[in-house]
Coordinates of C-alpha atoms in Angstrom, one line a residue:
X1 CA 219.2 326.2 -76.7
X2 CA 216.0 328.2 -76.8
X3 CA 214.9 328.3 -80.9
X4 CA 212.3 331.3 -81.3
X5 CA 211.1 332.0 -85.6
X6 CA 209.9 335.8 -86.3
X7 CA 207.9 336.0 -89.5
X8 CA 208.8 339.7 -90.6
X9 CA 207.2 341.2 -93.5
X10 CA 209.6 342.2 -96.7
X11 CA 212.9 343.8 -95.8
X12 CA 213.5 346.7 -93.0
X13 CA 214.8 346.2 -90.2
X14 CA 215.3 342.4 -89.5
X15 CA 219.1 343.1 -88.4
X16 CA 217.4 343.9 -85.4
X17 CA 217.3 340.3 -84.3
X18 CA 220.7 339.4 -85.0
X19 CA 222.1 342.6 -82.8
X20 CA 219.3 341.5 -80.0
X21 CA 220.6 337.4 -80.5
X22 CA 224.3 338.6 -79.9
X23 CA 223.6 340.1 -76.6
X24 CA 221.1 337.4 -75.5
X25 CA 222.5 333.7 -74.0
X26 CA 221.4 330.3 -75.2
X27 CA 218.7 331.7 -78.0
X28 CA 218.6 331.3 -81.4
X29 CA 215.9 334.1 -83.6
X30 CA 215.3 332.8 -86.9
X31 CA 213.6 335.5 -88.9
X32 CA 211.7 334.1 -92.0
X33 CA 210.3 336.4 -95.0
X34 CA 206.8 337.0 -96.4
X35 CA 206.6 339.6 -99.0
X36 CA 203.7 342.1 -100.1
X37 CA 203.5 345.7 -100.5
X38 CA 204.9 347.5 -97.8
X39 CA 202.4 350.3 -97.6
X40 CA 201.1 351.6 -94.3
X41 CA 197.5 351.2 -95.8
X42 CA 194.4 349.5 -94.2
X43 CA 194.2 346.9 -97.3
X44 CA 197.3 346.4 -98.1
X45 CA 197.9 345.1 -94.0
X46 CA 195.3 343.1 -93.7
X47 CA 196.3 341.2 -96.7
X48 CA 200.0 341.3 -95.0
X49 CA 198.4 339.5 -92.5
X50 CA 196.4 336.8 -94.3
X51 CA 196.2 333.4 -93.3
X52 CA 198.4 332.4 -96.7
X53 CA 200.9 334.7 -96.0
X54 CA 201.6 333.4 -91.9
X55 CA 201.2 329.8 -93.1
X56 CA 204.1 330.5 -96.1
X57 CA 206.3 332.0 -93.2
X58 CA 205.7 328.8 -90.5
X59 CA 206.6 326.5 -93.4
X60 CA 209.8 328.6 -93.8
X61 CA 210.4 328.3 -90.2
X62 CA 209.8 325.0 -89.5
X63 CA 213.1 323.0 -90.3
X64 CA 214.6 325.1 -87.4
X65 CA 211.8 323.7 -84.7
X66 CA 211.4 326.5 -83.0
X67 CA 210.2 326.4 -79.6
X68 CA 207.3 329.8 -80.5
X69 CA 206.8 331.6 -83.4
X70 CA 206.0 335.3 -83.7
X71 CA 204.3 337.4 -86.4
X72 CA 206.8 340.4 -86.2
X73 CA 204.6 343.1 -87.5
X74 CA 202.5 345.7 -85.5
X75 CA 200.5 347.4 -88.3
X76 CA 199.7 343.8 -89.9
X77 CA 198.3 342.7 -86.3
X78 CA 196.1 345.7 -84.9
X79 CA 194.9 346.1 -88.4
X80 CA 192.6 343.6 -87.8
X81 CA 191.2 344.3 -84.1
X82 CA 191.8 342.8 -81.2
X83 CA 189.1 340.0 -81.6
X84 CA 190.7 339.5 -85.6
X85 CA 194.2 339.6 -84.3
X86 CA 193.6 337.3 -81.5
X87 CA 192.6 335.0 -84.5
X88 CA 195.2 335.4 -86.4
X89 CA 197.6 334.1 -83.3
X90 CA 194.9 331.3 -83.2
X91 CA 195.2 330.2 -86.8
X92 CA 199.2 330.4 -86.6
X93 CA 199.3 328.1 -83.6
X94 CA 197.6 325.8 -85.3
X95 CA 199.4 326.4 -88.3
X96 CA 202.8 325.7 -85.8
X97 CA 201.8 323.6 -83.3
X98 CA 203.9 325.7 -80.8
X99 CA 203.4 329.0 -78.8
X100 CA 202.8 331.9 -80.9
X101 CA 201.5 335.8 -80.8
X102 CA 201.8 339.5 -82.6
X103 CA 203.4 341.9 -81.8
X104 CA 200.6 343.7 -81.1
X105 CA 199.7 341.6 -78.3
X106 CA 203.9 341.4 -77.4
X107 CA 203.2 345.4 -76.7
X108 CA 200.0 344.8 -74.1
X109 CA 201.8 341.6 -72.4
X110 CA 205.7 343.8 -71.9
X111 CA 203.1 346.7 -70.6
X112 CA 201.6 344.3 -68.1
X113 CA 204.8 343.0 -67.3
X114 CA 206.2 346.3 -66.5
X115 CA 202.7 347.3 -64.5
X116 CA 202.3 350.3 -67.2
X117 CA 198.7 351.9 -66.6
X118 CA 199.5 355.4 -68.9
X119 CA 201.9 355.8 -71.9
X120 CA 202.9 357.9 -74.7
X121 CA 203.2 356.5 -78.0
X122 CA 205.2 357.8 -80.8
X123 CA 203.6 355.8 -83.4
X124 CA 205.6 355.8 -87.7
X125 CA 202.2 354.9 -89.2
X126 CA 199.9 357.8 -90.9
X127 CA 196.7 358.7 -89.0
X128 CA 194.4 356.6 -90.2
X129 CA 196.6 353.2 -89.7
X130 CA 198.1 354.8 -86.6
X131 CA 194.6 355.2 -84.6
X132 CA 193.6 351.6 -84.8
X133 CA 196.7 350.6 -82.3
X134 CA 195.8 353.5 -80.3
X135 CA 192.4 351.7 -80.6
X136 CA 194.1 348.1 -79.8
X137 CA 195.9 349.6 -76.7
X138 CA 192.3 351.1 -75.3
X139 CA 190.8 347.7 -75.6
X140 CA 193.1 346.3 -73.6
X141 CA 192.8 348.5 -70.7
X142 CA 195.7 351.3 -71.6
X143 CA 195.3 354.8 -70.9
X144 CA 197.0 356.3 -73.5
X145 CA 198.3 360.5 -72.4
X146 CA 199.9 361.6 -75.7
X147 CA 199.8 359.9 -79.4
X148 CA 201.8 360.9 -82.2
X149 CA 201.7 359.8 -85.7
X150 CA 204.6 360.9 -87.8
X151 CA 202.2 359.9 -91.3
X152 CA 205.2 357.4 -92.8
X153 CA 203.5 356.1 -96.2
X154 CA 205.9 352.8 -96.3
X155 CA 207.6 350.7 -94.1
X156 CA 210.8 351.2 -96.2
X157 CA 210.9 354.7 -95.7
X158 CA 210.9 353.7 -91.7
X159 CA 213.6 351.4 -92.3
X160 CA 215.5 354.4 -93.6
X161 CA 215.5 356.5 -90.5
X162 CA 218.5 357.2 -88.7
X163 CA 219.1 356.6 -85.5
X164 CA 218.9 360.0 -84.2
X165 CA 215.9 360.4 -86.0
X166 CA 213.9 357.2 -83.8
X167 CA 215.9 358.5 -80.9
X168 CA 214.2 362.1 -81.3
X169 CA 211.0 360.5 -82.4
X170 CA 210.8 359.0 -78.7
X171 CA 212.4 362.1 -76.9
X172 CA 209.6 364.3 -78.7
X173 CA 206.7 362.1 -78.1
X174 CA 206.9 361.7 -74.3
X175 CA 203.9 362.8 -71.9
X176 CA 205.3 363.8 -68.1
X177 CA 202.1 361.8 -67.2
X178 CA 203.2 358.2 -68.8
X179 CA 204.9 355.9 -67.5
X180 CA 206.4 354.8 -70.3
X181 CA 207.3 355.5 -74.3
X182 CA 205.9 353.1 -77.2
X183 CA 207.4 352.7 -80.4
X184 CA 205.6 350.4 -82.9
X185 CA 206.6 349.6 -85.9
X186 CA 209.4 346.7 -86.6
X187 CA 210.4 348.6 -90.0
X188 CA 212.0 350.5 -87.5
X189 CA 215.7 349.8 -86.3
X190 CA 215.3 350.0 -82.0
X191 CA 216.6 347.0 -80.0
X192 CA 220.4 348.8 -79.7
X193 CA 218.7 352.6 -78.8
X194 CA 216.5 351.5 -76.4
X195 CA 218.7 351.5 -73.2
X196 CA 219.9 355.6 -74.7
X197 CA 216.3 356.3 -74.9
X198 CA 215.6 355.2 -71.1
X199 CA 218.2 356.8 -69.8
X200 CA 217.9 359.9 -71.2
X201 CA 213.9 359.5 -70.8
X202 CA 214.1 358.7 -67.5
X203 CA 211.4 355.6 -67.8
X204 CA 210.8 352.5 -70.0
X205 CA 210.7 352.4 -73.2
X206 CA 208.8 350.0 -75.4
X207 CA 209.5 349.4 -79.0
X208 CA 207.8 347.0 -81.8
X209 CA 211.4 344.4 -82.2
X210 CA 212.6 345.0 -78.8
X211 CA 208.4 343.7 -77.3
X212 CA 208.4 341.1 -80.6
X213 CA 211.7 339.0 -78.8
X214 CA 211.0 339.7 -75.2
X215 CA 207.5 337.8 -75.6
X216 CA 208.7 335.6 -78.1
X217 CA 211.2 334.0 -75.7
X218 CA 209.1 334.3 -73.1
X219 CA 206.6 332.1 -74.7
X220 CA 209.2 329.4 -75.4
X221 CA 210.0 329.8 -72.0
X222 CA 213.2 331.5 -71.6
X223 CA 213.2 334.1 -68.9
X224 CA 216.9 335.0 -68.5
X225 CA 217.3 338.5 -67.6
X226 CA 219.1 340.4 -70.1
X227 CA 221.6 343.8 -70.0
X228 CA 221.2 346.2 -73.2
X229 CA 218.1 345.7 -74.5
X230 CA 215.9 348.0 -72.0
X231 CA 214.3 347.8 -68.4
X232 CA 211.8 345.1 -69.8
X233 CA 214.4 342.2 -70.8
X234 CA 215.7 343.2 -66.9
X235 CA 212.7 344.2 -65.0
X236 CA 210.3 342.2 -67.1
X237 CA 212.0 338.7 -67.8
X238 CA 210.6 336.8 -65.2
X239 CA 206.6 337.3 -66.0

């Protein structure tokens, strides 16, 4: 049995990893709370992301003995740069003493996987918040063709969106130039639209839970291909 922890920030849209576990074989995703305000503001996020709050989160984690540990938040990752984030996996690892990441850097590894060069992203975060993953992707060698910031104050307004509303947030955001679709944000219900959106997108789609368990189990080393949960968990599970 491959264990993987998540710490997720506050309350949104953690039934995401229960829907992904049930269609997923020989994994268990233990998601484990830290709590602050959920605004989509550049202080509040880096205080999200503290070194307290991850270490409160592995401790929560721990009795399961997970085989990698992922901070499952994008905003409270790219807020603090790719040389700060890249830190923050650091600390955590040593924190955990197994495998860990962001999904931040869960987004750059599923686009490398995939070979993505251009993509479109339909980004929940207002501008200000929203241009430092644009920033994030650029560092790591992205080309990004169309970004959209839909200006979301909190992450528990995003938890509230239906799922016609992420559906046509994708549809609306696409580029006919990028190869793919990203949607960041796990205060954002995804993993069970994400097949709907490729098809009807005609290309991959990449979204903040869906990239946060792919490279999770990937870390701890499971690389089982997998059926409803997008072209990355089939066309990406062996990286």
């Amino acid at each position: 049995m491959t264990v993987v922890g998540f710490i997720y920030p506050d309350h949104a849209a953690e039934d995401d990893y229960p829907s992904a576990e049930a269609l997923l074989d020989g994994v268990r995703l233990h998601v484990a709370h830290t709590y602050g305000t959920d605004l989509h503001a550049i202080p509040e996020l880096l205080d999200l992301g503290s070194p307290d709050k991850l270490a409160g989160g592995a401790e929560q984690l721990a009795g399961h003995r997970p085989d990698a540990v992922v901070w499952a938040c994008t905003s409270g990752s790219f807020v603090f740069g790719t040389e700060g984030a890249r830190q923050q996996v650091e600390t955590l690892r040593e924190t955990t003493g197994v495998p860990t990441t962001s999904t931040s850097f869960a987004f750059t590894s599923a686009a490398k996987a995939l070979g993505l060069r251009k993509v479109s992203v339909a980004a929940s975060y207002p501008a200000d918040v929203a241009d430092r993953f644009r920033q994030f992707l650029a560092d790591d060698g992205i080309e990004i063709v169309s970004f959209a910031s839909a200006g979301i104050d909190t992450a528990a307004e995003v938890g509230q969106l239906s799922d016609e509303q992420v559906i046509e947030l994708g549809l609306a955001n696409d580029h006919p130039d990028a190869d793919a679709v990203l949607i960041p944000d796990t205060a954002m219900r995804t993993v069970l639209l994400v097949d709907e959106l490729e098809r009807r997108l005609g290309k991959p789609v990449l979204t903040a839970n869906q990239v946060t368990i792919w490279e999770g189990l990937r870390l701890a080393g499971h690389t089982k291909p997998a059926e409803g949960l997008g072209r990355l968990f089939r066309d990406g599970a062996l990286v």
